[in-house]
Tab-separated table of C-alpha atoms and ligand atoms in Angstrom:
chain	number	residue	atom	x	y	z
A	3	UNK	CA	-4.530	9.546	-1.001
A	4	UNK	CA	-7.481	7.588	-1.077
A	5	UNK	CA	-6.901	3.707	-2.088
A	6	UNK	CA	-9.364	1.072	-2.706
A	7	UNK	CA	-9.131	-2.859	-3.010
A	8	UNK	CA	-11.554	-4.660	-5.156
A	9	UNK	CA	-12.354	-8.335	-6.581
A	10	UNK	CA	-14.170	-11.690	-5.806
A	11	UNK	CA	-15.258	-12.852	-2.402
A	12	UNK	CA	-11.643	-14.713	-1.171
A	13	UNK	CA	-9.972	-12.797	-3.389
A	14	UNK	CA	-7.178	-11.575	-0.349
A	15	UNK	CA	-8.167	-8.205	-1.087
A	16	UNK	CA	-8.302	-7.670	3.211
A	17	UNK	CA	-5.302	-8.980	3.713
A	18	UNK	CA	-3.646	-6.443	1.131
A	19	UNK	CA	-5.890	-3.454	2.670
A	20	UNK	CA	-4.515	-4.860	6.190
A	21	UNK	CA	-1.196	-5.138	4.888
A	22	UNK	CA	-0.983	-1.485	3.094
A	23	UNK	CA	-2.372	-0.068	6.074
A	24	UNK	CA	0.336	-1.296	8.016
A	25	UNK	CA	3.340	-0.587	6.088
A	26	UNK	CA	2.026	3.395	5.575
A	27	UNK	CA	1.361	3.657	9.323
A	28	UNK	CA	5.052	2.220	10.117
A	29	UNK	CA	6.127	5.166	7.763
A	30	UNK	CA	4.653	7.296	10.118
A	31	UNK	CA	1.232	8.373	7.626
A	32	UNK	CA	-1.677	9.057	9.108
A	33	UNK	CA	-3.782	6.689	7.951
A	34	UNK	CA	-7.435	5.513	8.412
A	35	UNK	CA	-8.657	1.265	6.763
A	36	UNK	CA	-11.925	1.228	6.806
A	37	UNK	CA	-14.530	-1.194	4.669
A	38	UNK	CA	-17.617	-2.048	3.203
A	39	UNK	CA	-20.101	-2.848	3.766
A	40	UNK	CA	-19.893	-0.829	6.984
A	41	UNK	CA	-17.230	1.653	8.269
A	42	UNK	CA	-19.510	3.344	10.516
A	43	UNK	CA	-22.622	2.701	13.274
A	44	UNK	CA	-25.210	2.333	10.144
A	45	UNK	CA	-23.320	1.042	7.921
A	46	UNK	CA	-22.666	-1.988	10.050
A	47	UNK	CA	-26.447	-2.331	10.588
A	48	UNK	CA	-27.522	-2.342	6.731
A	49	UNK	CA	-24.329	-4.751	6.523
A	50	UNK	CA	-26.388	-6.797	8.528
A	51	UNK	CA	-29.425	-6.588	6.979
A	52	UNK	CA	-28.088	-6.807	3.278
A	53	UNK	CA	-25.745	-10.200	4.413
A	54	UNK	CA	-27.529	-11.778	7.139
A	55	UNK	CA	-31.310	-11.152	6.419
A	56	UNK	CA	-33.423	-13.248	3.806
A	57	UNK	CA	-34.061	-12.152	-0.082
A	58	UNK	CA	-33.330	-8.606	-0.555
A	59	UNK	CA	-34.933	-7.376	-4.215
A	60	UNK	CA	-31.642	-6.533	-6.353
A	61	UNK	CA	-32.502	-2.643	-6.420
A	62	UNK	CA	-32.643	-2.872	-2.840
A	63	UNK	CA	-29.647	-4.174	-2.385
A	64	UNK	CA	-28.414	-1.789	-4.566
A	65	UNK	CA	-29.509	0.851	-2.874
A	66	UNK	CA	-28.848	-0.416	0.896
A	67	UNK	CA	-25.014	-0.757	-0.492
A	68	UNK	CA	-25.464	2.746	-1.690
A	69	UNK	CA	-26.598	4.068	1.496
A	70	UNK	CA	-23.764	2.620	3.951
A	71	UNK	CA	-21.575	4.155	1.286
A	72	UNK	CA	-23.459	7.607	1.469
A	73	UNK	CA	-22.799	7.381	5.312
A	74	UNK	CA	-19.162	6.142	5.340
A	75	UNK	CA	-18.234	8.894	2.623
A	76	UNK	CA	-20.032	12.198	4.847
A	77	UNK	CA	-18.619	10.213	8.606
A	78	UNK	CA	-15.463	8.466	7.724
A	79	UNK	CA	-13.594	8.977	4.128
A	80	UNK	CA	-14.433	13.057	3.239
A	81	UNK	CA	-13.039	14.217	6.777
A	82	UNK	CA	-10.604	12.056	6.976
A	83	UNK	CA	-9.163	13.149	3.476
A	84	UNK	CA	-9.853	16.540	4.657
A	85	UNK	CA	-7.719	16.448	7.657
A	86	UNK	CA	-4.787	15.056	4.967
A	87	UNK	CA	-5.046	11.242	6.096
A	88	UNK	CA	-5.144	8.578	3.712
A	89	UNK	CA	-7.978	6.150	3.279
A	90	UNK	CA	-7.704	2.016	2.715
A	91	UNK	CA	-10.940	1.011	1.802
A	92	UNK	CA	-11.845	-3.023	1.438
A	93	UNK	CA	-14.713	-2.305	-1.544
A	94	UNK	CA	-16.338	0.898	-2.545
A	95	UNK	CA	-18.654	1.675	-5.510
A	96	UNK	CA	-16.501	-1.157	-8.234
A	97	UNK	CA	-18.163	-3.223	-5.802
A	98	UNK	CA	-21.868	-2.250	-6.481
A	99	UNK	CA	-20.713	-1.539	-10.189
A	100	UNK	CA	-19.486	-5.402	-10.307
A	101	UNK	CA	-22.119	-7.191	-8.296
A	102	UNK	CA	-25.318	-5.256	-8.112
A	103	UNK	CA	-24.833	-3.960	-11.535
A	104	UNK	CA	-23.213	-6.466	-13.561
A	105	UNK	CA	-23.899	-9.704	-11.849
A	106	UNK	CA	-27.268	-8.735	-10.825
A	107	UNK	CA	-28.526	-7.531	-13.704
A	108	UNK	CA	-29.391	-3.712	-12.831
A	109	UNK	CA	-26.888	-2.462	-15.637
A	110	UNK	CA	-23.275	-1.096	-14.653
A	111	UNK	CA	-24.234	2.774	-16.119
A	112	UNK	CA	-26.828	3.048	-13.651
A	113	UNK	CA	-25.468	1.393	-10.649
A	114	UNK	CA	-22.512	4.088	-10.602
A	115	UNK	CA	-24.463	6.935	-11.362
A	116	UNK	CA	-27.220	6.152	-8.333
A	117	UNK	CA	-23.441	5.046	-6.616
A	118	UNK	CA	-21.706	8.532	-7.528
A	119	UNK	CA	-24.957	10.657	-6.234
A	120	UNK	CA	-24.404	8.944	-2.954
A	121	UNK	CA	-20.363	10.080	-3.041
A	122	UNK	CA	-21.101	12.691	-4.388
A	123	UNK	CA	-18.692	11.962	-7.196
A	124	UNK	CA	-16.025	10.987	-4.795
A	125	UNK	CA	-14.075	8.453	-6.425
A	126	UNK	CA	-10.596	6.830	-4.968
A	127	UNK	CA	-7.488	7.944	-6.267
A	128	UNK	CA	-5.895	4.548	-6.749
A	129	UNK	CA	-8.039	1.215	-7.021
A	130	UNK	CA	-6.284	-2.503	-6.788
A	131	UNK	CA	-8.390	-5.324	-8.160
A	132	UNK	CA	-7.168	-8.628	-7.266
A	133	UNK	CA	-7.933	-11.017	-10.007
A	134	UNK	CA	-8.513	-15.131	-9.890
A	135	UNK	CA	-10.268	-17.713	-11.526
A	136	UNK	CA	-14.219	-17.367	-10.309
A	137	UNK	CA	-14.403	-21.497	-10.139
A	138	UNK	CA	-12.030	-21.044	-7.293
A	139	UNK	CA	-14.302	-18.573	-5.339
A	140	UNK	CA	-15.877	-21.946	-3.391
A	141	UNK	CA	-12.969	-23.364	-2.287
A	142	UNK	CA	-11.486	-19.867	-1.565
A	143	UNK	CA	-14.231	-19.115	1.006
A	144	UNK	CA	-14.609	-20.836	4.410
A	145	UNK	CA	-17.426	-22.808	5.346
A	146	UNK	CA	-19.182	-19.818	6.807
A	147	UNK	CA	-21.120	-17.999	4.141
A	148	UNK	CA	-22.880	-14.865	4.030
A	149	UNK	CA	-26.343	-14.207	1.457
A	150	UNK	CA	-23.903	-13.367	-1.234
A	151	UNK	CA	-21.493	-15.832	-0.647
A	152	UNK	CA	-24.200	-18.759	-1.351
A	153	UNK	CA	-24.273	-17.666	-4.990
A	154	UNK	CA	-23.244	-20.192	-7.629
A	155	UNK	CA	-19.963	-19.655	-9.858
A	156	UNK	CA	-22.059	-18.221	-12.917
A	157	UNK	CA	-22.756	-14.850	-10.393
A	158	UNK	CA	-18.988	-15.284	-9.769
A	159	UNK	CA	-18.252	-15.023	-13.143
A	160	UNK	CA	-20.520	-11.953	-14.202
A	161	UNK	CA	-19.197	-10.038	-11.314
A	162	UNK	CA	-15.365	-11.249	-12.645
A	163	UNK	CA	-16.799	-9.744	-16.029
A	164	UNK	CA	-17.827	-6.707	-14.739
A	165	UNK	CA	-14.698	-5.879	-13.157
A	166	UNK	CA	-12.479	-6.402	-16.565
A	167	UNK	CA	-14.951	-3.999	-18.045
A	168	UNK	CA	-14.540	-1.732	-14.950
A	169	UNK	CA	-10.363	-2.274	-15.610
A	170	UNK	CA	-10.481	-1.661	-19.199
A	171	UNK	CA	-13.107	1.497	-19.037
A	172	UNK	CA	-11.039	3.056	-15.822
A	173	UNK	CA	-7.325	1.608	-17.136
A	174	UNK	CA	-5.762	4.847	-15.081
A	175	UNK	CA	-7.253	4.280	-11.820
A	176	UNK	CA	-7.770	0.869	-11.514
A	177	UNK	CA	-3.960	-1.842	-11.520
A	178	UNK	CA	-5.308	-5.247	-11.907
A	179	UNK	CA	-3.366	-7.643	-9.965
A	180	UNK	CA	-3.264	-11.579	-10.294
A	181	UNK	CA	-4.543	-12.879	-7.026
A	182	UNK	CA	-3.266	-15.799	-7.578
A	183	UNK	CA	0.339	-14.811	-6.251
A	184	UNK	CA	1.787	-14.664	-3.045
A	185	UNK	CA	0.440	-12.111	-0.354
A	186	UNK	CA	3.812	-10.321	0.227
A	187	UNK	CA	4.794	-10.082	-3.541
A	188	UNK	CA	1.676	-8.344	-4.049
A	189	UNK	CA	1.874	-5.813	-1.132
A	190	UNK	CA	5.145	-4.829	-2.503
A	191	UNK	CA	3.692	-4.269	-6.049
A	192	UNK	CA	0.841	-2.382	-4.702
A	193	UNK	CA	3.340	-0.339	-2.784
A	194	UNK	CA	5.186	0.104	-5.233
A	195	UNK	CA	2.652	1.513	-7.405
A	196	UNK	CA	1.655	3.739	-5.622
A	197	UNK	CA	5.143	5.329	-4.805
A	198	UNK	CA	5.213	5.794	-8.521
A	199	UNK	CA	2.107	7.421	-8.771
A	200	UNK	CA	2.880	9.708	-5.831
B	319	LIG	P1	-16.919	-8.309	2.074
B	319	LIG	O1	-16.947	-7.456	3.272
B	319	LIG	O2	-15.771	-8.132	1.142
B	319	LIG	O3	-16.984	-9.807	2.497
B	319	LIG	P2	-16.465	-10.537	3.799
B	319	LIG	O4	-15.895	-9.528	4.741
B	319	LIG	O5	-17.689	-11.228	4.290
B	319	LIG	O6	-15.435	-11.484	3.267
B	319	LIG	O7	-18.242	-8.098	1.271
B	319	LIG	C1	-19.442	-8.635	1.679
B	319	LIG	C2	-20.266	-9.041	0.478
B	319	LIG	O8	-20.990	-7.921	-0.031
B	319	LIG	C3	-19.454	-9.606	-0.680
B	319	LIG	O9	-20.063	-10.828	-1.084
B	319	LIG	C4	-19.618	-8.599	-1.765
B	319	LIG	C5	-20.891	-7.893	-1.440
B	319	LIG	N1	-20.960	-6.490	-1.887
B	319	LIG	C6	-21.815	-6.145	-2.921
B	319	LIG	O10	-22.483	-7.006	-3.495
B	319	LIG	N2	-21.918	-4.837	-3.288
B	319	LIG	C7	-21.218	-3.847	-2.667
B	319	LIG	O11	-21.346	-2.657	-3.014
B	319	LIG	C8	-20.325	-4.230	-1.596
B	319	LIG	C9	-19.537	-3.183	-0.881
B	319	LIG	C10	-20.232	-5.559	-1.239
């Protein structure tokens, strides 16, 4: 099973990844949470350069994103899958779809097909997006704020539209959750869904 949580910056979407993995490791799964940007050696070092650097062009950024995920898919998420873990991933390619290519501009067809060559079509079996008001995203997020962080609530809001045109295009994979709700009601729906879909 491979199981990805998506939506806005403070959106509690690592919390519920923390939270899953927990409650399928005290079941005894072998099970492997990972993230991105990151989840391996390069990974964290474009993380570092995409977040922490100065301007990055938007194709890019596109394509740094794309490469972590190139690396974490061939190190981290195949073999594990292979070996019959399962995989809790904080952001995968809904994440480039959202940002890079809705928010940014660079078009959401071509953002997951450069995304899906660098996957090499792997795409997660189950995908939660946590869902909440973009004006919120500011007083969501600390004080501490990475490149992307610093955008304004109008990028907030493009990305929030290109993840209800992700939910609506991909209704089967992706369960839209409101983020607004409590932490522990929404691990048990997410749990719960995906006992169902089991
Ligand atoms: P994230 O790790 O969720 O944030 P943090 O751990 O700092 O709370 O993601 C880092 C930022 O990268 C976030 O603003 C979203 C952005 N991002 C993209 O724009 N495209 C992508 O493909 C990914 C994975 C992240």
């Amino acid at each position: 099973m491979f199981v990805t949580f998506e939506g806005l910056d403070g959106s509690g979407k690592t919390t519920q990844a923390a939270l899953l993995r927990a409650r399928l490791a005290a079941e005894g799964e072998s099970v492997v949470a990972t993230r991105e940007p990151g989840g391996t050696e390069l990974g964290e070092r474009i993380r570092d350069l995409v977040l922490h650097g100065g301007h990055v062009a938007p194709w890019a950024e596109a394509l740094l994103y794309a490469a972590s995920r190139a690396q974490h898919v061939e190190e981290v998420i195949r073999p594990a899958l292979e070996r019959g873990a399962s995989v809790v991933c904080d952001r995968y390619v809904d994440s480039s779809v959202a940002y890079q290519g809705g928010a940014r501009g660079l078009g959401m067809n071509r953002v997951l097909e450069l995304n899906l060559a660098a996957v090499g079509g792997l795409m997660p079996h189950r995908t939660f997006l946590l869902v909440f008001d973009p004006a919120a995203v500011r007083t969501r997020l600390g004080s501490d704020h990475d490149r992307i962080e610093r955008e304004d609530v109008d990028f907030y809001a493009r990305v929030a539209a290109a993840y209800r045109e992700l939910a609506d295009r991909f209704s089967k994979r992706i369960v839209v959750l409101d983020g607004a709700r409590p932490a522990h009601e929404l691990a048990e729906e997410v749990y719960g869904a995906l006992r169902e879909g089991s």
